[in-house]
XYZ file of C-alpha atoms in Angstrom:
514
model
C 141.214 -123.176 -197.683
C 140.447 -119.466 -197.168
C 136.743 -118.589 -197.094
C 134.955 -115.301 -197.584
C 134.205 -115.304 -193.844
C 137.961 -115.371 -193.199
C 138.468 -112.427 -195.553
C 135.670 -110.420 -193.908
C 137.165 -111.084 -190.460
C 140.552 -109.913 -191.717
C 138.957 -106.749 -193.152
C 137.332 -105.970 -189.806
C 140.643 -106.453 -187.994
C 142.384 -104.067 -190.357
C 139.642 -101.472 -190.044
C 139.982 -101.665 -186.254
C 143.756 -101.270 -186.471
C 143.466 -98.236 -188.757
C 140.852 -96.637 -186.496
C 143.362 -96.475 -183.616
C 145.313 -93.809 -185.444
C 148.910 -93.246 -184.385
C 148.806 -95.708 -181.490
C 148.183 -95.555 -177.757
C 151.192 -93.389 -176.862
C 150.213 -90.634 -179.264
C 146.529 -91.006 -178.395
C 147.403 -90.487 -174.726
C 149.388 -87.345 -175.546
C 146.464 -86.076 -177.651
C 144.043 -86.607 -174.768
C 146.345 -84.955 -172.217
C 146.231 -81.803 -174.355
C 142.473 -81.721 -173.786
C 141.709 -82.680 -177.377
C 138.949 -84.990 -178.566
C 139.794 -87.887 -180.866
C 138.885 -87.317 -184.500
C 136.244 -90.079 -184.700
C 134.575 -88.723 -181.567
C 134.524 -85.242 -183.086
C 132.723 -86.604 -186.124
C 130.271 -88.522 -183.940
C 129.454 -85.299 -182.052
C 128.500 -83.330 -185.170
C 126.435 -85.999 -186.915
C 122.711 -86.400 -186.376
C 122.085 -89.046 -183.697
C 121.719 -92.609 -185.007
C 122.391 -91.520 -188.594
C 124.684 -93.344 -191.014
C 128.253 -92.277 -191.783
C 129.835 -93.529 -194.994
C 133.575 -93.502 -194.366
C 135.738 -93.362 -197.477
C 139.101 -95.076 -197.994
C 139.661 -95.991 -194.332
C 142.665 -98.150 -195.316
C 144.458 -95.506 -197.381
C 148.259 -95.927 -197.081
C 147.744 -99.409 -195.560
C 151.082 -101.222 -195.411
C 152.995 -98.150 -196.579
C 155.543 -96.009 -194.670
C 156.245 -98.918 -192.340
C 152.623 -98.856 -191.177
C 153.103 -95.440 -189.534
C 150.407 -93.556 -191.487
C 147.114 -95.409 -190.882
C 144.238 -94.018 -192.925
C 146.766 -91.602 -194.485
C 146.296 -89.501 -191.334
C 142.897 -88.173 -192.395
C 139.267 -89.264 -192.126
C 136.802 -88.524 -194.895
C 133.191 -89.501 -195.254
C 129.599 -88.460 -195.768
C 127.117 -87.954 -192.957
C 124.005 -86.000 -191.998
C 124.098 -82.750 -190.004
C 120.603 -81.392 -189.393
C 119.478 -83.618 -192.273
C 122.013 -82.012 -194.644
C 124.339 -84.583 -196.231
C 127.833 -83.188 -195.743
C 131.335 -84.209 -196.734
C 133.527 -84.342 -193.641
C 137.306 -84.024 -194.028
C 139.078 -84.411 -190.700
C 142.786 -84.558 -189.841
C 143.957 -87.134 -187.299
C 146.649 -85.333 -185.332
C 147.757 -88.610 -183.682
C 149.196 -89.614 -187.079
C 152.326 -87.563 -187.747
C 150.649 -84.430 -186.404
C 148.037 -84.494 -189.164
C 150.673 -83.870 -191.819
C 149.940 -84.481 -195.500
C 151.574 -87.404 -197.286
C 151.000 -88.215 -200.953
C 148.073 -90.506 -200.095
C 146.682 -87.887 -197.685
C 146.508 -85.412 -200.546
C 144.792 -87.963 -202.780
C 142.247 -88.837 -200.100
C 141.553 -85.166 -199.343
C 141.173 -84.370 -203.045
C 138.964 -87.397 -203.722
C 136.604 -86.288 -200.935
C 136.421 -82.800 -202.460
C 135.771 -84.287 -205.890
C 132.807 -86.244 -204.539
C 131.551 -83.192 -202.673
C 131.714 -81.008 -205.761
C 129.953 -83.591 -207.925
C 127.091 -83.936 -205.423
C 127.137 -80.311 -204.139
C 127.784 -81.434 -200.571
C 128.857 -78.821 -198.006
C 132.473 -79.470 -196.987
C 133.195 -79.603 -193.265
C 136.923 -79.398 -192.474
C 137.946 -80.490 -188.960
C 141.440 -79.057 -189.116
C 144.329 -80.265 -186.978
C 147.013 -80.146 -189.617
C 150.773 -79.691 -189.661
C 150.885 -79.009 -193.404
C 152.938 -81.039 -195.863
C 155.183 -83.821 -194.557
C 158.471 -82.268 -195.648
C 160.351 -85.471 -196.589
C 157.467 -86.113 -199.051
C 157.491 -82.588 -200.483
C 158.197 -83.675 -204.069
C 155.104 -85.934 -203.982
C 152.917 -83.451 -202.088
C 153.681 -79.904 -203.187
C 154.431 -79.066 -206.858
C 151.994 -80.827 -209.204
C 148.437 -79.847 -210.110
C 146.975 -82.822 -208.230
C 149.104 -82.187 -205.138
C 148.333 -80.024 -202.086
C 147.555 -76.923 -204.137
C 144.858 -78.774 -206.043
C 142.861 -79.077 -202.832
C 142.918 -75.315 -202.362
C 141.885 -74.835 -205.987
C 138.893 -77.142 -205.509
C 137.973 -75.381 -202.285
C 137.948 -72.002 -204.040
C 135.931 -73.366 -206.972
C 133.342 -74.962 -204.695
C 132.952 -71.809 -202.639
C 132.467 -69.765 -205.825
C 129.852 -72.290 -206.958
C 127.886 -71.828 -203.742
C 128.939 -75.092 -202.082
C 129.559 -74.177 -198.413
C 133.078 -74.560 -197.007
C 133.221 -74.499 -193.200
C 136.275 -75.128 -190.990
C 136.801 -75.800 -187.319
C 140.407 -75.362 -186.174
C 141.438 -77.582 -183.245
C 145.249 -77.462 -183.439
C 148.143 -75.868 -185.192
C 147.630 -75.172 -188.904
C 150.929 -74.239 -190.478
C 151.931 -73.326 -194.030
C 149.602 -75.118 -196.463
C 147.475 -76.287 -193.559
C 146.637 -72.637 -192.828
C 144.913 -72.217 -196.188
C 142.239 -74.803 -195.451
C 140.535 -72.514 -192.906
C 141.678 -69.298 -194.604
C 139.856 -70.312 -197.801
C 136.703 -71.397 -195.980
C 133.467 -69.398 -195.986
C 133.204 -69.599 -192.209
C 135.788 -70.485 -189.545
C 135.532 -71.515 -185.903
C 138.674 -71.672 -183.751
C 139.161 -73.373 -180.387
C 140.761 -71.128 -177.789
C 144.096 -72.302 -176.407
C 144.788 -75.018 -178.996
C 143.692 -73.650 -182.372
C 146.366 -71.799 -184.318
C 146.776 -70.548 -187.874
C 150.036 -69.227 -189.264
C 151.630 -69.352 -192.703
C 154.982 -69.643 -190.981
C 155.379 -70.955 -187.439
C 157.704 -69.415 -184.830
C 160.826 -71.257 -186.112
C 160.194 -70.068 -189.685
C 159.505 -66.481 -188.520
C 162.757 -66.463 -186.561
C 164.718 -67.799 -189.522
C 163.048 -65.514 -192.070
C 162.772 -62.147 -190.321
C 164.626 -62.617 -187.033
C 161.488 -62.121 -184.946
C 161.062 -64.193 -181.789
C 157.386 -64.842 -181.053
C 155.315 -67.563 -179.404
C 152.695 -69.513 -181.334
C 149.686 -68.092 -179.500
C 150.677 -64.477 -180.123
C 151.565 -65.250 -183.721
C 148.431 -67.118 -184.736
C 146.237 -68.029 -181.757
C 142.461 -68.326 -181.874
C 141.782 -65.151 -179.894
C 144.090 -63.035 -182.072
C 142.580 -64.341 -185.309
C 139.016 -63.832 -184.062
C 139.440 -60.359 -182.555
C 142.343 -58.840 -184.516
C 143.042 -60.387 -187.927
C 139.483 -61.511 -188.692
C 140.672 -64.824 -190.145
C 138.328 -66.612 -187.711
C 134.642 -65.782 -187.363
C 133.875 -67.536 -184.079
C 135.910 -68.167 -180.920
C 134.987 -71.302 -178.957
C 136.244 -71.906 -175.410
C 136.486 -75.659 -175.971
C 136.015 -78.306 -178.625
C 132.492 -79.278 -177.561
C 131.325 -75.675 -177.972
C 133.068 -75.422 -181.353
C 131.352 -78.565 -182.620
C 127.974 -77.344 -181.413
C 128.576 -74.030 -183.184
C 129.386 -75.973 -186.344
C 126.043 -77.784 -186.192
C 124.363 -74.391 -185.783
C 126.067 -73.021 -188.910
C 124.997 -76.040 -190.959
C 121.430 -75.762 -189.657
C 121.284 -72.251 -191.114
C 122.239 -73.336 -194.629
C 119.529 -73.216 -197.251
C 117.309 -76.276 -197.657
C 118.512 -77.158 -201.151
C 120.888 -79.855 -199.951
C 118.473 -82.437 -198.620
C 118.307 -85.902 -200.151
C 115.438 -86.505 -202.578
C 113.189 -89.342 -201.403
C 112.928 -92.486 -203.557
C 109.981 -92.769 -205.952
C 108.751 -95.947 -204.287
C 109.105 -97.539 -200.826
C 112.184 -99.672 -200.292
C 111.700 -103.408 -199.898
C 114.317 -105.802 -198.513
C 115.540 -108.676 -200.678
C 113.802 -112.002 -200.171
C 115.523 -114.304 -197.656
C 115.321 -117.133 -200.242
C 118.375 -115.679 -201.991
C 120.548 -115.460 -198.902
C 123.164 -112.733 -198.497
C 125.646 -111.270 -201.003
C 128.484 -112.852 -199.045
C 127.138 -116.274 -200.074
C 128.099 -115.514 -203.695
C 131.482 -113.835 -203.213
C 133.968 -115.709 -205.414
C 137.144 -116.495 -203.454
C 138.519 -118.850 -206.100
C 138.226 -116.626 -209.167
C 138.637 -119.612 -211.477
C 135.236 -120.891 -210.409
C 131.981 -119.264 -211.579
C 129.519 -117.742 -209.135
C 125.765 -117.271 -209.448
C 125.655 -113.598 -210.421
C 121.875 -113.557 -210.909
C 121.359 -114.806 -207.365
C 123.884 -112.196 -206.166
C 121.870 -109.438 -207.822
C 118.639 -110.732 -206.302
C 120.261 -110.767 -202.846
C 120.844 -106.994 -203.180
C 117.878 -105.441 -205.004
C 114.440 -104.566 -203.672
C 112.156 -107.574 -203.374
C 114.828 -109.634 -205.201
C 113.135 -108.477 -208.415
C 115.030 -107.805 -211.634
C 113.622 -107.370 -215.118
C 116.412 -108.825 -217.217
C 117.234 -107.197 -220.555
C 118.056 -109.490 -223.512
C 118.525 -112.572 -221.289
C 119.062 -114.915 -224.246
C 121.667 -112.820 -226.066
C 125.242 -112.055 -225.013
C 124.810 -114.316 -222.000
C 128.180 -113.521 -220.437
C 126.899 -110.060 -219.455
C 123.783 -109.851 -217.296
C 121.818 -106.641 -217.737
C 118.568 -105.715 -216.049
C 116.318 -103.125 -214.430
C 115.645 -103.162 -210.687
C 115.138 -100.928 -207.658
C 117.513 -100.459 -204.745
C 116.249 -98.783 -201.574
C 113.365 -97.520 -203.685
C 115.528 -95.927 -206.388
C 115.482 -97.296 -209.974
C 118.784 -98.761 -211.166
C 120.206 -100.476 -214.229
C 122.598 -103.310 -213.380
C 125.404 -104.805 -215.466
C 127.114 -107.885 -214.036
C 129.731 -110.187 -215.543
C 129.028 -113.881 -215.987
C 132.165 -114.724 -217.958
C 134.450 -113.034 -220.484
C 132.949 -110.288 -222.619
C 132.300 -111.406 -226.210
C 131.213 -109.206 -229.110
C 127.541 -110.009 -228.440
C 127.731 -109.187 -224.714
C 129.651 -105.974 -225.441
C 127.021 -104.746 -227.908
C 124.241 -105.773 -225.522
C 125.909 -103.790 -222.722
C 126.238 -100.689 -224.905
C 122.569 -100.947 -225.901
C 121.475 -101.305 -222.270
C 123.586 -98.366 -221.093
C 122.026 -96.125 -223.742
C 118.539 -97.190 -222.677
C 119.300 -96.298 -219.053
C 120.906 -93.030 -220.105
C 117.837 -92.078 -222.112
C 115.541 -92.953 -219.210
C 117.704 -91.258 -216.534
C 118.320 -94.515 -214.647
C 121.599 -94.767 -212.668
C 123.941 -97.617 -213.543
C 125.503 -100.194 -211.233
C 128.434 -102.288 -212.516
C 129.274 -105.524 -210.664
C 132.710 -106.522 -211.893
C 133.952 -110.102 -212.005
C 135.706 -109.998 -215.329
C 138.704 -111.743 -216.904
C 138.582 -109.338 -219.834
C 137.288 -109.268 -223.390
C 137.521 -112.517 -225.371
C 140.719 -113.010 -227.359
C 141.717 -115.364 -230.160
C 141.399 -115.616 -233.924
C 137.657 -116.177 -233.937
C 137.047 -113.249 -231.608
C 139.250 -110.900 -233.617
C 137.622 -111.893 -236.905
C 134.255 -111.328 -235.263
C 135.226 -107.709 -234.507
C 135.854 -107.876 -230.749
C 138.033 -104.738 -230.985
C 135.271 -102.573 -232.474
C 132.458 -104.148 -230.415
C 134.326 -103.825 -227.121
C 135.038 -100.212 -228.094
C 131.282 -99.637 -228.383
C 130.848 -100.690 -224.760
C 133.737 -98.477 -223.647
C 132.252 -95.576 -225.643
C 128.808 -96.027 -224.085
C 130.270 -96.141 -220.560
C 132.336 -93.022 -221.207
C 129.423 -90.941 -222.460
C 126.602 -92.036 -220.171
C 125.196 -88.954 -218.451
C 123.604 -90.809 -215.542
C 125.453 -91.531 -212.287
C 127.537 -94.715 -212.383
C 128.548 -96.923 -209.448
C 131.023 -99.790 -209.561
C 131.694 -102.665 -207.173
C 134.557 -105.106 -207.709
C 132.960 -108.342 -206.483
C 135.663 -110.593 -207.972
C 138.372 -110.175 -210.573
C 138.873 -106.969 -212.534
C 141.339 -107.716 -215.269
C 142.526 -106.038 -218.443
C 140.274 -103.991 -220.675
C 137.280 -105.635 -218.983
C 137.938 -103.173 -216.155
C 137.396 -100.366 -218.660
C 134.250 -101.776 -220.264
C 132.752 -102.308 -216.803
C 133.404 -98.735 -215.635
C 136.681 -98.965 -213.774
C 138.225 -96.019 -211.957
C 139.426 -94.412 -215.182
C 135.802 -94.025 -216.349
C 134.779 -91.815 -213.426
C 132.109 -93.777 -211.578
C 130.608 -91.672 -208.793
C 131.877 -94.299 -206.333
C 133.913 -97.479 -206.699
C 134.145 -100.038 -203.900
C 135.865 -103.414 -203.647
C 135.083 -106.625 -201.796
C 137.903 -108.213 -199.747
C 138.139 -111.080 -202.245
C 138.533 -108.754 -205.248
C 141.596 -108.568 -207.483
C 142.582 -105.873 -209.968
C 145.420 -105.975 -212.501
C 146.136 -105.993 -216.217
C 145.874 -109.803 -216.031
C 145.854 -112.615 -213.490
C 149.150 -113.890 -212.024
C 148.793 -117.147 -213.996
C 148.314 -115.395 -217.315
C 150.997 -112.796 -216.582
C 153.625 -115.423 -215.737
C 152.810 -117.328 -218.922
C 153.037 -114.211 -221.081
C 156.284 -112.970 -219.534
C 158.043 -116.338 -219.597
C 157.008 -116.996 -223.205
C 158.321 -113.594 -224.228
C 161.509 -114.345 -222.357
C 161.875 -117.693 -224.098
C 161.385 -116.032 -227.479
C 163.888 -113.272 -226.801
C 166.552 -115.670 -225.525
C 165.786 -118.339 -228.105
C 167.573 -121.493 -227.038
C 169.821 -119.782 -224.468
C 167.144 -119.635 -221.764
C 167.665 -122.216 -219.041
C 164.804 -123.781 -217.181
C 166.141 -122.313 -213.934
C 166.052 -118.801 -215.443
C 162.522 -119.339 -216.706
C 161.374 -120.728 -213.338
C 162.885 -117.751 -211.484
C 161.209 -115.305 -213.876
C 157.918 -117.141 -213.459
C 158.177 -116.912 -209.664
C 159.034 -113.177 -209.738
C 156.176 -112.385 -212.088
C 153.650 -114.344 -210.040
C 154.810 -112.663 -206.828
C 154.581 -109.206 -208.392
C 151.089 -109.727 -209.750
C 149.872 -111.406 -206.555
C 151.074 -108.439 -204.508
C 149.890 -105.703 -206.844
C 146.459 -107.190 -207.551
C 145.647 -107.542 -203.838
C 142.679 -105.368 -202.773
C 144.662 -103.859 -199.887
C 147.435 -102.815 -202.258
C 144.759 -101.097 -204.374
C 142.854 -99.399 -201.582
C 146.091 -98.169 -199.960
C 146.745 -96.224 -203.164
C 143.190 -94.854 -203.437
C 142.318 -96.940 -206.512
C 138.901 -97.418 -204.935
C 136.804 -95.614 -202.332
C 137.205 -98.404 -199.816
C 136.903 -102.135 -199.268
C 133.431 -103.042 -198.015
C 131.936 -106.246 -196.707
C 129.744 -107.983 -199.327
C 126.722 -107.781 -197.015
C 127.130 -103.984 -196.780
C 126.810 -103.535 -200.553
C 123.077 -102.853 -200.692
C 123.161 -100.137 -198.022
C 126.389 -98.525 -199.245
C 125.040 -98.298 -202.796
C 121.722 -97.020 -201.487
C 123.438 -94.149 -199.667
C 125.490 -93.251 -202.734
C 122.525 -93.338 -205.117
C 120.443 -91.190 -202.759
C 123.062 -88.406 -202.889
C 122.521 -87.966 -206.635
C 118.774 -88.590 -206.690
C 117.732 -84.944 -206.661
C 120.198 -83.643 -209.250
C 118.930 -81.731 -212.283
C 118.748 -84.042 -215.264
C 120.288 -83.478 -218.653
C 117.091 -83.558 -220.712
C 118.733 -83.072 -224.113
C 117.435 -85.869 -226.353
C 119.788 -88.723 -227.033
C 118.878 -91.645 -229.325
C 119.390 -95.315 -228.518
C 121.461 -97.208 -231.075
C 120.964 -100.930 -231.310
C 124.599 -101.216 -232.470
């Protein structure tokens, strides 16, 4: 029987595999060119011994034959001279840093988070532009490559710093990342920027020119003015980057929590102790909450009503939070209770944490006659219109409309993370196979053979097993990464801290008891 420890070990193995980039052969070639590996570059610009929250490290996992680990780009949040910054860094050992569909999504998601939290964007550029065989999934649509440039322009206009360091060749679309930045540093000898490389120039205008003359660091710093600073090597460029960030205004520092953080009590163990591997069995969600929050203290809201949804006030790393956690299917009573609680938190400016382990809203004649459609809609409405930051963790199953009521990806949580035991789909494989086979029986009437039904059942189960797997989801950027259960408290603490100093919407909003 698989345990949560097995799943955590598997997650660590896959993180290690993704961190090796394009493999040893390409890493050796990268090093022989005198270039520093992307993770080492990030380590060199961050404040010593500070945390780095990497986002979607397993993007594109299992896709493209396994040749695009991490989608060829690293994104994450770290401190540079105490400024929280969004770092977006190409890994040139993966297809030359080219952009695949998932690369674009990961790049854009990082910019979205940066814009929402007003984080300076640091681009460590080593990018070959769009991966041409993927051009129809990378180039033309509003959420494709051009959308990243649009966000970059909008953030710069809004006063959110955009700073680039160019380490390698930046061709075509890749050239616009530094060109649209507020400040640019280029590394002499390896850094290049050109809208069209030498082969394109030859084909387009018949000119024969080498890459350094066409778009080298020295030319762009002394002639074209595209670059603002010329660095003789990568170490100097990274040090110059830290200097530029140090000179930003002081408005970007994290607001301290209103009270000192306190660790959870050891009596409640660790979150991993409550991770449900067999989703058919209940888990102690109250104990899970107490294993995460400060001092293991939670003031539960309406504990004796709508019992399948736990709601309560707590603190996490010193910051106040409102927590909603599933303890069964959502009934009308639990839906109304959740909507009431969300409105209380919204009125009081308390961020919301959703811990999803949900089969969905209750179905059946009794539920429908009791108004589950309108009551579940109240919860969905409250989630959609809450003004406070929202954070979601899939700690178990995330099925059907329950995903919506508990602030799934479509409801714009600031961050959404999954545990390695999580599952996400319209319904579980068991339910899906039953629904599909029954529909098949009805459509075929008496002509359906048992062999046909059995084959359909097997195909449906296999499809839903594959597509509800957390690695399938994280590969497609349906979350911001799979985290270990025992990392949940610290990961959420970092995320909440980023929004702690934001201006509040103080317009009055009433609380409806529904």
